[in-house]
Amino acid sequence: MTASRKQLAANAWGSVLQVRAALVPVFDRELQVAARLPLSWYDVLLELSAAPGERLKMTELSERVVLSRTRVSRVVDELAAAGLVGREQNDADKRSAFAILTPLGREAFEKAAPFYLSSIESGFAGPLSDDELRAIADVLGRVLAGLPNGPVRRPSAGLARPAHSRSRR
Amino acid sequence: MTASRKQLAANAWGSVLQVRAALVPVFDRELQVAARLPLSWYDVLLELSAAPGERLKMTELSERVVLSRTRVSRVVDELAAAGLVGREQNDADKRSAFAILTPLGREAFEKAAPFYLSSIESGFAGPLSDDELRAIADVLGRVLAGLPNGPVRRPSAGLARPAHSRSRR
DNA sequence: CAAGATTGATTTGTCAATCTTC
DNA sequence: GAAGATTGACAAATCAATCTTG
């Protein structure tokens, strides 16, 4: 049974859907148990940690996080209420404001990250070799690069390096 | 900059999240425009088409479709209201009922499938070789196989072959 | 009382309208 | 009047409780 191009494509796409559907709820729970953070919070903290000055405009944030602009507004509200991020005026353009990581937020993220990374290893990466992981990131990265919106690359989704080490674009 | 195992894992996982987040809304819209079907309907029709007798118990259906048991109940309601699936008694076990594809449902699915497959090609598979598609399905398939719930394999997510041609496991 | 399935309440996420600043 | 962002109305998805049959 030689699979047609369409079948190959559909199988690959289907596997992406299934893996994410199976794993997201698991990771979310594990994170909540281990670090009291919902995945959506973690994602925002991660992106802020990785950003220069630990701050991003809302639009930038929603480009990086896998969340809509609207949703980001709400999540940042929640995070601000919890004291994990703050909002700061953008003097150059008063329409936009920065979301900025607080010390508490940094601490929360740094505590949570190892748990999340360990979830990824045990639920996802476990049975895969380094080369296979590289291949996935590479191949799916090319898919993203080909999309209208341009490549919205994330920092490793795990531990952020110190802010100044990232430049991008 | 040699990436650590954890970074590799996080990157690969992140790319899965991003690809699915970027593409699902696009495919959903394209399907609605082309065939007046939401993706969730399509998914159910697909699984029923691929099932022996074009019928499945609700639990079986929710194992195959990327939807919760609850959600499947509701989607099947909608599909039944639209005349695309019917419900049928299971005489062997009256607790459960079958969802079964109607002729109208089969027709709707067969009309929609080419559009969906073409979305997959243009939005996802486009820049990838056959081997790369195989690699993704294979590697992510192994991830799924390693999960507690056991591998929930889907039929090709595209065109279903006639019910009797599927046996597998 | 466990398995299969559905329903009601709640949460989560999105869309359209709005407000402010450029 | 367009860009950046938030808010209220709505749809989608999940959780807990329920009902029925085994």
Short mmCIF file of C-alpha atoms (C1' of nucleotides) in Angstrom, two decimals:
data_model
loop_
_atom_site.label_atom_id
_atom_site.label_comp_id
_atom_site.label_asym_id
_atom_site.label_seq_id
_atom_site.Cartn_x
_atom_site.Cartn_y
_atom_site.Cartn_z
CA MET A 1 0.00 0.00 0.00
CA THR A 2 1.98 2.94 -1.28
CA ALA A 3 0.67 6.04 0.36
CA SER A 4 -0.20 8.93 -1.88
CA ARG A 5 1.19 12.37 -1.33
CA LYS A 6 -2.16 13.44 0.05
CA GLN A 7 -2.27 10.59 2.47
CA LEU A 8 1.22 11.37 3.65
CA ALA A 9 0.30 14.99 4.18
CA ALA A 10 -2.91 14.14 5.96
CA ASN A 11 -1.19 11.63 8.21
CA ALA A 12 1.51 14.06 9.20
CA TRP A 13 -0.98 16.82 9.86
CA GLY A 14 -3.20 14.47 11.82
CA SER A 15 -0.32 13.43 14.01
CA VAL A 16 0.39 17.04 14.84
CA LEU A 17 -3.20 17.55 15.92
CA GLN A 18 -3.26 14.41 17.97
CA VAL A 19 -0.03 14.99 19.78
CA ARG A 20 -0.94 18.48 20.79
CA ALA A 21 -4.48 17.43 21.83
CA ALA A 22 -3.17 14.61 23.96
CA LEU A 23 -0.34 16.50 25.61
CA VAL A 24 -1.52 20.02 26.31
CA PRO A 25 -4.01 19.04 29.02
CA VAL A 26 -1.43 16.80 30.64
CA PHE A 27 1.26 19.46 30.69
CA ASP A 28 -1.19 22.03 31.95
CA ARG A 29 -2.17 19.88 34.89
CA GLU A 30 1.37 18.97 35.73
CA LEU A 31 2.35 22.62 35.72
CA GLN A 32 -0.54 23.57 37.94
CA VAL A 33 0.27 20.88 40.41
CA ALA A 34 3.99 21.54 40.44
CA ALA A 35 4.07 25.30 40.20
CA ARG A 36 0.54 26.64 40.50
CA LEU A 37 0.70 28.17 37.06
CA PRO A 38 -1.67 27.62 34.18
CA LEU A 39 0.07 27.00 30.89
CA SER A 40 -1.19 30.30 29.50
CA TRP A 41 0.50 32.19 32.32
CA TYR A 42 3.66 30.25 31.86
CA ASP A 43 3.76 31.04 28.18
CA VAL A 44 3.53 34.74 28.80
CA LEU A 45 6.16 34.66 31.53
CA LEU A 46 8.42 32.70 29.23
CA GLU A 47 8.21 35.19 26.41
CA LEU A 48 8.76 38.11 28.72
CA SER A 49 11.75 36.41 30.31
CA ALA A 50 13.28 35.96 26.92
CA ALA A 51 12.61 39.49 25.74
CA PRO A 52 15.16 42.30 25.95
CA GLY A 53 14.51 44.18 29.16
CA GLU A 54 11.99 41.51 30.11
CA ARG A 55 9.32 43.62 28.48
CA LEU A 56 7.17 43.44 25.37
CA LYS A 57 4.35 45.40 23.82
CA MET A 58 1.06 43.57 23.86
CA THR A 59 1.12 43.01 20.12
CA GLU A 60 4.61 41.62 20.22
CA LEU A 61 3.57 39.36 23.01
CA SER A 62 0.58 37.98 21.17
CA GLU A 63 2.72 37.36 18.11
CA ARG A 64 5.03 35.18 20.13
CA VAL A 65 2.62 33.46 22.43
CA VAL A 66 0.16 30.98 21.02
CA LEU A 67 -2.77 33.17 22.05
CA SER A 68 -4.95 35.77 20.38
CA ARG A 69 -4.42 39.47 21.01
CA THR A 70 -7.62 39.60 23.02
CA ARG A 71 -6.68 36.66 25.15
CA VAL A 72 -3.30 38.13 25.90
CA SER A 73 -4.95 41.23 27.27
CA ARG A 74 -6.89 39.09 29.68
CA VAL A 75 -4.04 36.87 30.71
CA VAL A 76 -1.86 39.89 31.37
CA ASP A 77 -4.66 41.26 33.53
CA GLU A 78 -4.64 38.11 35.56
CA LEU A 79 -0.89 38.10 35.82
CA ALA A 80 -0.88 41.73 36.88
CA ALA A 81 -3.48 41.01 39.54
CA ALA A 82 -1.22 38.25 40.81
CA GLY A 83 1.75 40.60 40.80
CA LEU A 84 3.75 38.63 38.28
CA VAL A 85 3.85 41.26 35.58
CA GLY A 86 3.40 45.01 35.53
CA ARG A 87 2.35 47.45 32.88
CA GLU A 88 4.52 50.36 31.90
CA GLN A 89 4.02 53.41 29.69
CA ASN A 90 5.64 53.47 26.31
CA ASP A 91 6.89 57.04 26.00
CA ALA A 92 7.73 56.69 22.36
CA ASP A 93 4.17 55.74 21.46
CA LYS A 94 1.49 56.28 24.02
CA ARG A 95 -0.98 54.01 22.29
CA SER A 96 0.91 50.98 23.37
CA ALA A 97 2.03 49.89 26.79
CA PHE A 98 4.61 47.36 27.82
CA ALA A 99 4.03 44.28 29.82
CA ILE A 100 7.04 43.85 32.03
CA LEU A 101 8.14 41.02 34.25
CA THR A 102 8.22 41.70 37.97
CA PRO A 103 10.81 40.08 40.23
CA LEU A 104 8.02 37.90 41.54
CA GLY A 105 7.15 36.93 37.99
CA ARG A 106 10.73 36.06 37.18
CA GLU A 107 10.94 33.96 40.27
CA ALA A 108 7.70 32.15 39.46
CA PHE A 109 8.88 31.44 35.95
CA GLU A 110 12.26 30.18 37.03
CA LYS A 111 10.67 27.86 39.51
CA ALA A 112 8.20 26.55 36.98
CA ALA A 113 10.51 26.09 34.03
CA PRO A 114 12.26 22.92 35.18
CA PHE A 115 8.93 21.26 35.80
CA TYR A 116 7.65 22.18 32.40
CA LEU A 117 10.81 21.02 30.71
CA SER A 118 10.59 17.80 32.57
CA SER A 119 6.99 17.35 31.44
CA ILE A 120 8.11 17.88 27.87
CA GLU A 121 10.80 15.28 28.25
CA SER A 122 8.61 12.69 29.84
CA GLY A 123 5.46 13.23 27.78
CA PHE A 124 6.87 14.21 24.46
CA ALA A 125 10.57 13.93 23.84
CA GLY A 126 11.12 10.72 25.77
CA PRO A 127 11.09 8.23 22.93
CA LEU A 128 12.86 10.54 20.47
CA SER A 129 16.50 11.05 19.66
CA ASP A 130 18.18 14.44 19.55
CA ASP A 131 18.27 14.26 15.79
CA GLU A 132 14.60 13.54 15.61
CA LEU A 133 13.83 16.50 17.83
CA ARG A 134 15.97 18.68 15.63
CA ALA A 135 14.21 17.36 12.57
CA ILE A 136 10.77 18.17 13.94
CA ALA A 137 11.72 21.69 14.90
CA ASP A 138 13.41 22.20 11.57
CA VAL A 139 10.66 20.82 9.39
CA LEU A 140 7.80 22.46 11.26
CA GLY A 141 9.81 25.63 11.41
CA ARG A 142 9.87 25.65 7.63
CA VAL A 143 6.13 25.25 7.57
CA LEU A 144 5.80 28.30 9.78
CA ALA A 145 8.28 30.25 7.73
CA GLY A 146 6.12 29.69 4.69
CA LEU A 147 3.01 31.18 6.24
CA PRO A 148 1.58 34.60 5.38
CA ASN A 149 2.28 35.97 8.85
CA GLY A 150 5.94 35.33 8.72
CA PRO A 151 7.86 33.12 11.07
CA VAL A 152 6.91 33.76 14.65
CA ARG A 153 9.72 31.95 16.29
CA ARG A 154 9.61 31.32 19.96
CA PRO A 155 12.48 31.18 22.30
CA SER A 156 13.17 27.63 23.27
CA ALA A 157 9.86 27.36 25.11
CA GLY A 158 11.94 26.33 28.03
CA LEU A 159 14.62 28.17 29.88
CA ALA A 160 15.21 31.65 28.60
CA ARG A 161 18.69 32.92 28.24
CA PRO A 162 19.53 36.28 29.76
CA ALA A 163 17.66 38.96 27.94
CA HIS A 164 20.62 40.57 26.20
CA SER A 165 21.57 37.37 24.44
CA ARG A 166 18.57 37.59 22.15
CA SER A 167 18.45 39.97 19.25
CA ARG A 168 16.37 38.44 16.46
CA ARG A 169 15.35 39.88 13.14
CA MET B 1 25.73 27.46 20.53
CA THR B 2 25.17 23.75 21.03
CA ALA B 3 21.59 23.21 22.04
CA SER B 4 21.00 21.11 25.11
CA ARG B 5 18.67 18.16 25.05
CA LYS B 6 16.10 20.22 26.91
CA GLN B 7 16.32 23.02 24.42
CA LEU B 8 15.91 20.60 21.56
CA ALA B 9 12.87 19.09 23.20
CA ALA B 10 11.35 22.46 23.98
CA ASN B 11 11.94 23.73 20.48
CA ALA B 12 10.34 20.71 18.90
CA TRP B 13 7.37 20.87 21.23
CA GLY B 14 7.02 24.59 20.67
CA SER B 15 6.97 24.14 16.93
CA VAL B 16 4.15 21.63 17.24
CA LEU B 17 2.11 24.14 19.24
CA GLN B 18 2.80 26.93 16.84
CA VAL B 19 2.01 25.04 13.70
CA ARG B 20 -1.28 23.80 15.00
CA ALA B 21 -2.22 27.24 16.39
CA ALA B 22 -1.43 28.94 13.12
CA LEU B 23 -3.10 26.45 10.84
CA VAL B 24 -6.28 25.24 12.51
CA PRO B 25 -8.14 28.55 12.18
CA VAL B 26 -7.06 28.82 8.57
CA PHE B 27 -8.19 25.33 7.66
CA ASP B 28 -11.43 25.80 9.52
CA ARG B 29 -12.27 28.93 7.57
CA GLU B 30 -11.31 27.41 4.26
CA LEU B 31 -13.51 24.42 4.94
CA GLN B 32 -16.43 26.57 5.89
CA VAL B 33 -16.11 28.66 2.79
CA ALA B 34 -15.60 25.74 0.45
CA ALA B 35 -17.94 23.18 1.95
CA ARG B 36 -19.99 24.82 4.70
CA LEU B 37 -18.60 22.46 7.28
CA PRO B 38 -16.85 23.36 10.52
CA LEU B 39 -13.72 21.37 11.12
CA SER B 40 -15.29 19.59 14.08
CA TRP B 41 -18.08 18.28 11.86
CA TYR B 42 -15.63 17.22 9.24
CA ASP B 43 -13.59 15.30 11.76
CA VAL B 44 -16.58 13.32 12.91
CA LEU B 45 -17.71 12.59 9.38
CA LEU B 46 -14.22 11.46 8.52
CA GLU B 47 -14.01 8.99 11.35
CA LEU B 48 -17.44 7.60 10.62
CA SER B 49 -16.59 7.23 6.95
CA ALA B 50 -13.54 5.25 7.84
CA ALA B 51 -15.27 3.03 10.35
CA PRO B 52 -16.64 -0.40 9.48
CA GLY B 53 -20.32 0.00 8.65
CA GLU B 54 -19.82 3.75 8.80
CA ARG B 55 -20.82 3.62 12.42
CA LEU B 56 -19.14 4.06 15.78
CA LYS B 57 -20.14 4.15 19.41
CA MET B 58 -19.78 7.55 20.98
CA THR B 59 -16.82 6.51 23.05
CA GLU B 60 -15.03 5.05 20.08
CA LEU B 61 -15.71 8.23 18.20
CA SER B 62 -14.30 10.47 20.90
CA GLU B 63 -11.21 8.30 21.12
CA ARG B 64 -10.52 8.84 17.47
CA VAL B 65 -11.58 12.41 17.03
CA VAL B 66 -9.58 15.13 18.69
CA LEU B 67 -12.54 16.09 20.88
CA SER B 68 -13.71 15.30 24.38
CA ARG B 69 -16.49 12.81 25.03
CA THR B 70 -18.79 15.64 26.00
CA ARG B 71 -18.01 17.64 22.94
CA VAL B 72 -18.68 14.69 20.69
CA SER B 73 -22.16 14.35 22.12
CA ARG B 74 -22.88 17.91 21.18
CA VAL B 75 -21.32 17.78 17.74
CA VAL B 76 -23.25 14.63 16.93
CA ASP B 77 -26.41 16.43 18.02
CA GLU B 78 -25.66 19.18 15.57
CA LEU B 79 -24.85 16.73 12.82
CA ALA B 80 -28.03 14.80 13.49
CA ALA B 81 -30.05 18.00 13.35
CA ALA B 82 -28.47 18.69 9.98
CA GLY B 83 -29.28 15.17 8.81
CA LEU B 84 -25.67 14.16 8.29
CA VAL B 85 -25.58 11.42 10.88
CA GLY B 86 -28.18 9.32 12.62
CA ARG B 87 -28.28 7.51 15.92
CA GLU B 88 -28.98 3.83 16.12
CA GLN B 89 -29.65 1.42 18.97
CA ASN B 90 -26.95 -0.97 20.00
CA ASP B 91 -28.84 -4.17 20.69
CA ALA B 92 -25.87 -5.87 22.25
CA ASP B 93 -25.53 -3.19 24.91
CA LYS B 94 -28.35 -0.75 25.37
CA ARG B 95 -26.27 1.72 27.27
CA SER B 96 -24.48 2.75 24.15
CA ALA B 97 -25.80 3.95 20.84
CA PHE B 98 -24.15 4.18 17.48
CA ALA B 99 -23.60 7.27 15.48
CA ILE B 100 -24.03 6.32 11.86
CA LEU B 101 -23.35 8.18 8.68
CA THR B 102 -26.36 9.05 6.54
CA PRO B 103 -26.15 9.16 2.75
CA LEU B 104 -26.33 12.91 3.04
CA GLY B 105 -23.45 12.84 5.50
CA ARG B 106 -21.35 10.68 3.22
CA GLU B 107 -22.01 13.01 0.37
CA ALA B 108 -21.09 16.06 2.42
CA PHE B 109 -17.89 14.43 3.54
CA GLU B 110 -16.89 13.34 0.07
CA LYS B 111 -17.47 16.81 -1.23
CA ALA B 112 -15.49 18.41 1.56
CA ALA B 113 -12.52 16.07 1.64
CA PRO B 114 -10.73 17.34 -1.46
CA PHE B 115 -10.90 20.87 -0.16
CA TYR B 116 -9.50 19.89 3.17
CA LEU B 117 -6.73 17.88 1.62
CA SER B 118 -5.91 20.78 -0.57
CA SER B 119 -5.77 23.08 2.46
CA ILE B 120 -3.36 20.69 4.10
CA GLU B 121 -1.18 20.67 1.05
CA SER B 122 -1.10 24.40 0.62
CA GLY B 123 -0.88 25.42 4.26
CA PHE B 124 1.14 22.62 5.72
CA ALA B 125 2.72 20.08 3.46
CA GLY B 126 3.68 22.47 0.71
CA PRO B 127 7.32 23.04 1.56
CA LEU B 128 7.93 19.48 2.73
CA SER B 129 9.12 16.40 0.92
CA ASP B 130 7.35 13.06 1.07
CA ASP B 131 10.09 11.73 3.28
CA GLU B 132 9.73 14.59 5.68
CA LEU B 133 6.00 14.03 5.90
CA ARG B 134 6.60 10.39 6.60
CA ALA B 135 9.15 11.30 9.24
CA ILE B 136 6.75 13.59 11.07
CA ALA B 137 3.97 11.04 11.09
CA ASP B 138 6.36 8.37 12.19
CA VAL B 139 8.06 10.28 14.94
CA LEU B 140 4.93 11.86 16.36
CA GLY B 141 3.22 8.52 16.03
CA ARG B 142 5.83 7.09 18.36
CA VAL B 143 5.14 9.85 20.84
CA LEU B 144 1.47 8.92 20.80
CA ALA B 145 2.23 5.27 21.09
CA GLY B 146 4.12 5.96 24.28
CA LEU B 147 1.25 7.67 26.01
CA PRO B 148 -0.81 6.17 28.83
CA ASN B 149 -3.97 6.10 26.74
CA GLY B 150 -2.52 4.00 24.06
CA PRO B 151 -2.15 5.03 20.47
CA VAL B 152 -5.32 6.58 19.14
CA ARG B 153 -4.57 6.29 15.50
CA ARG B 154 -6.61 8.16 13.00
CA PRO B 155 -7.36 7.14 9.49
CA SER B 156 -5.46 9.29 7.09
CA ALA B 157 -7.41 12.39 8.08
CA GLY B 158 -8.16 12.71 4.45
CA LEU B 159 -10.06 10.50 2.10
CA ALA B 160 -11.37 7.40 3.74
CA ARG B 161 -11.20 4.21 1.85
CA PRO B 162 -14.37 2.16 1.66
CA ALA B 163 -15.08 0.80 5.07
CA HIS B 164 -14.22 -2.82 4.34
CA SER B 165 -10.73 -1.96 3.15
CA ARG B 166 -9.66 -1.02 6.64
CA SER B 167 -8.83 -3.71 9.07
CA ARG B 168 -5.70 -2.79 10.92
CA ARG B 169 -5.26 -4.14 14.38
"C1'" DC C 1 -21.70 0.22 41.67
"C1'" DA C 2 -19.11 0.57 37.11
"C1'" DA C 3 -19.69 1.74 32.09
"C1'" DG C 4 -21.82 4.52 28.45
"C1'" DA C 5 -23.72 8.60 27.42
"C1'" DT C 6 -26.03 13.13 27.99
"C1'" DT C 7 -27.17 17.65 30.29
"C1'" DG C 8 -26.31 22.06 33.02
"C1'" DA C 9 -23.00 25.13 34.86
"C1'" DT C 10 -18.62 27.11 34.21
"C1'" DT C 11 -14.50 28.29 32.07
"C1'" DT C 12 -11.89 29.51 28.16
"C1'" DG C 13 -11.27 31.69 23.89
"C1'" DT C 14 -12.85 34.61 19.92
"C1'" DC C 15 -15.28 38.30 17.34
"C1'" DA C 16 -17.06 42.92 16.90
"C1'" DA C 17 -17.36 47.37 18.73
"C1'" DT C 18 -14.98 50.97 21.23
"C1'" DC C 19 -11.53 54.12 22.98
"C1'" DT C 20 -7.16 56.53 22.56
"C1'" DT C 21 -3.21 58.06 20.22
"C1'" DC C 22 -0.59 58.60 15.97
"C1'" DG D 1 -8.53 57.33 9.45
"C1'" DA D 2 -5.33 53.62 10.81
"C1'" DA D 3 -2.64 51.32 14.72
"C1'" DG D 4 -2.55 49.66 19.46
"C1'" DA D 5 -5.11 47.98 22.95
"C1'" DT D 6 -9.17 46.86 25.85
"C1'" DT D 7 -14.11 45.64 26.77
"C1'" DG D 8 -18.69 43.30 26.24
"C1'" DA D 9 -21.26 39.86 23.75
"C1'" DC D 10 -20.90 35.38 22.01
"C1'" DA D 11 -19.25 30.59 20.82
"C1'" DA D 12 -16.50 26.66 21.95
"C1'" DA D 13 -14.83 23.29 25.15
"C1'" DT D 14 -14.55 21.22 29.66
"C1'" DC D 15 -16.06 19.66 34.34
"C1'" DA D 16 -19.25 17.81 37.57
"C1'" DA D 17 -23.62 15.89 38.23
"C1'" DT D 18 -27.11 12.89 36.35
"C1'" DC D 19 -29.53 9.17 34.08
"C1'" DT D 20 -29.74 4.45 32.27
"C1'" DT D 21 -28.22 -0.13 31.56
"C1'" DG D 22 -24.94 -3.94 32.63
#
